[in-house]
CSV table of C-alpha atoms in Angstrom, one decimal:
chain,number,residue,atom,x,y,z
A,1,MET,CA,198.5,88.9,-173.7
A,2,LYS,CA,198.1,89.7,-170.0
A,3,VAL,CA,194.8,88.8,-168.6
A,4,LYS,CA,193.2,90.4,-165.5
A,5,SER,CA,191.7,87.8,-163.3
A,6,GLU,CA,188.5,89.8,-162.8
A,7,GLU,CA,187.9,89.7,-166.5
A,8,LEU,CA,187.9,85.8,-166.6
A,9,LYS,CA,184.9,83.7,-166.0
A,10,LYS,CA,185.1,82.1,-162.6
A,11,GLU,CA,185.0,78.6,-164.2
A,12,ASN,CA,188.1,79.3,-166.3
A,13,LYS,CA,189.9,81.1,-163.4
A,14,ASN,CA,189.4,78.1,-161.2
A,15,ARG,CA,190.5,75.6,-163.9
A,16,TYR,CA,193.8,77.5,-164.5
A,17,ILE,CA,194.6,77.8,-160.9
A,18,ASP,CA,193.7,74.1,-160.3
A,19,ALA,CA,196.1,73.1,-163.1
A,20,LEU,CA,198.9,74.8,-161.2
A,21,TYR,CA,198.0,73.0,-158.0
A,22,ALA,CA,197.8,69.6,-159.8
A,23,ALA,CA,201.2,70.1,-161.3
A,24,LEU,CA,202.8,71.0,-158.0
A,25,GLU,CA,201.0,68.1,-156.3
A,26,TYR,CA,203.7,65.8,-157.7
A,27,ALA,CA,206.4,67.8,-156.0
A,28,LYS,CA,205.0,67.9,-152.5
A,29,VAL,CA,201.8,67.4,-150.4
A,30,ARG,CA,199.0,69.3,-152.2
A,31,ASN,CA,197.8,71.3,-149.2
A,32,GLU,CA,201.3,72.5,-148.3
A,33,VAL,CA,201.9,73.5,-151.9
A,34,LYS,CA,198.6,75.4,-152.0
A,35,SER,CA,199.4,77.3,-148.8
A,36,PHE,CA,202.9,78.1,-150.1
A,37,ILE,CA,201.7,79.3,-153.5
A,38,ASN,CA,198.9,81.4,-152.0
A,39,ASP,CA,201.5,83.1,-149.7
A,40,ILE,CA,203.9,84.0,-152.5
A,41,LEU,CA,201.8,84.5,-155.7
A,42,THR,CA,198.9,86.8,-156.5
A,43,GLU,CA,195.8,85.2,-158.0
A,44,SER,CA,196.8,86.7,-161.4
A,45,GLU,CA,200.2,85.0,-161.2
A,46,GLN,CA,198.7,81.7,-160.2
A,47,ILE,CA,196.3,81.9,-163.2
A,48,MET,CA,199.2,82.8,-165.5
A,49,LEU,CA,201.2,79.8,-164.4
A,50,GLY,CA,198.2,77.5,-164.6
A,51,ARG,CA,197.5,78.6,-168.2
A,52,ARG,CA,201.1,77.9,-169.2
A,53,ILE,CA,200.5,74.3,-168.0
A,54,PHE,CA,197.4,74.2,-170.3
A,55,ILE,CA,199.4,75.6,-173.2
A,56,ALA,CA,202.1,72.9,-172.6
A,57,LYS,CA,199.6,70.2,-172.6
A,58,LYS,CA,198.0,71.3,-175.8
A,59,LEU,CA,201.5,71.7,-177.4
A,60,LEU,CA,202.3,68.1,-176.4
A,61,GLU,CA,199.1,67.0,-178.0
A,62,LYS,CA,200.3,68.7,-181.2
A,63,LYS,CA,197.5,71.3,-181.2
A,64,PRO,CA,198.2,74.2,-183.7
A,65,HIS,CA,199.5,77.4,-182.2
A,66,ASP,CA,196.6,79.5,-183.5
A,67,GLN,CA,194.1,77.1,-182.0
A,68,ILE,CA,195.8,77.4,-178.6
A,69,VAL,CA,195.8,81.2,-178.8
A,70,ARG,CA,192.0,81.2,-179.6
A,71,GLU,CA,191.0,78.6,-177.0
A,72,LEU,CA,193.0,79.9,-174.1
A,73,GLY,CA,193.0,83.6,-174.9
A,74,VAL,CA,196.8,83.8,-174.8
A,75,GLY,CA,199.3,85.6,-177.0
A,76,LEU,CA,201.2,83.8,-179.7
A,77,ASP,CA,204.5,84.9,-178.0
A,78,THR,CA,203.4,83.1,-174.8
A,79,VAL,CA,202.7,79.9,-176.8
A,80,PHE,CA,206.2,80.1,-178.4
A,81,ARG,CA,207.8,80.8,-175.0
A,82,VAL,CA,206.1,77.7,-173.5
A,83,GLN,CA,207.2,75.7,-176.5
A,84,LYS,CA,210.8,76.8,-175.9
A,85,TRP,CA,210.5,75.8,-172.2
A,86,LEU,CA,209.2,72.3,-173.2
A,87,GLY,CA,212.4,71.8,-175.0
A,88,GLY,CA,214.5,72.7,-171.9
A,89,ARG,CA,217.6,70.9,-171.0
A,90,HIS,CA,216.1,69.0,-168.0
A,91,LYS,CA,212.7,68.3,-169.5
A,92,GLY,CA,211.1,69.1,-166.1
A,93,TYR,CA,208.2,71.0,-167.7
A,94,GLU,CA,207.4,68.1,-170.1
A,95,LYS,CA,207.7,65.4,-167.4
A,96,VAL,CA,205.2,67.1,-165.1
A,97,VAL,CA,202.7,67.9,-167.8
A,98,GLU,CA,202.9,64.3,-169.1
A,99,LYS,CA,202.2,63.1,-165.5
A,100,ILE,CA,199.2,65.4,-165.0
A,101,LYS,CA,197.6,65.3,-168.4
A,102,LYS,CA,195.1,62.6,-167.3
A,103,ILE,CA,193.8,64.7,-164.4
A,104,VAL,CA,193.9,68.2,-165.9
A,105,ILE,CA,191.1,68.5,-168.4
A,106,VAL,CA,191.8,70.9,-171.2
A,107,ARG,CA,188.8,71.8,-173.4
């Protein structure tokens, strides 16, 4: 389910975007990554990516798919897609989410 950024509460919008920044922090200096991301992605795209990180974290915590859909307002197909990516060949998604799960708070 595609979400328009203007329909999200500011608190949730900021949490999703910060999840993206926290994940990328491990790849490069945070301010450089923020600048780069702001230059190449729209706010909606940033939120979309940040929410995928939240989905991955909840999947790694073995949360039920329907609970993730309800809590994050995402479609079931998105949850399944993230689950597929978590099982990727290089495990990059899983490694980064595991590293950041202590600093990204998912409610």
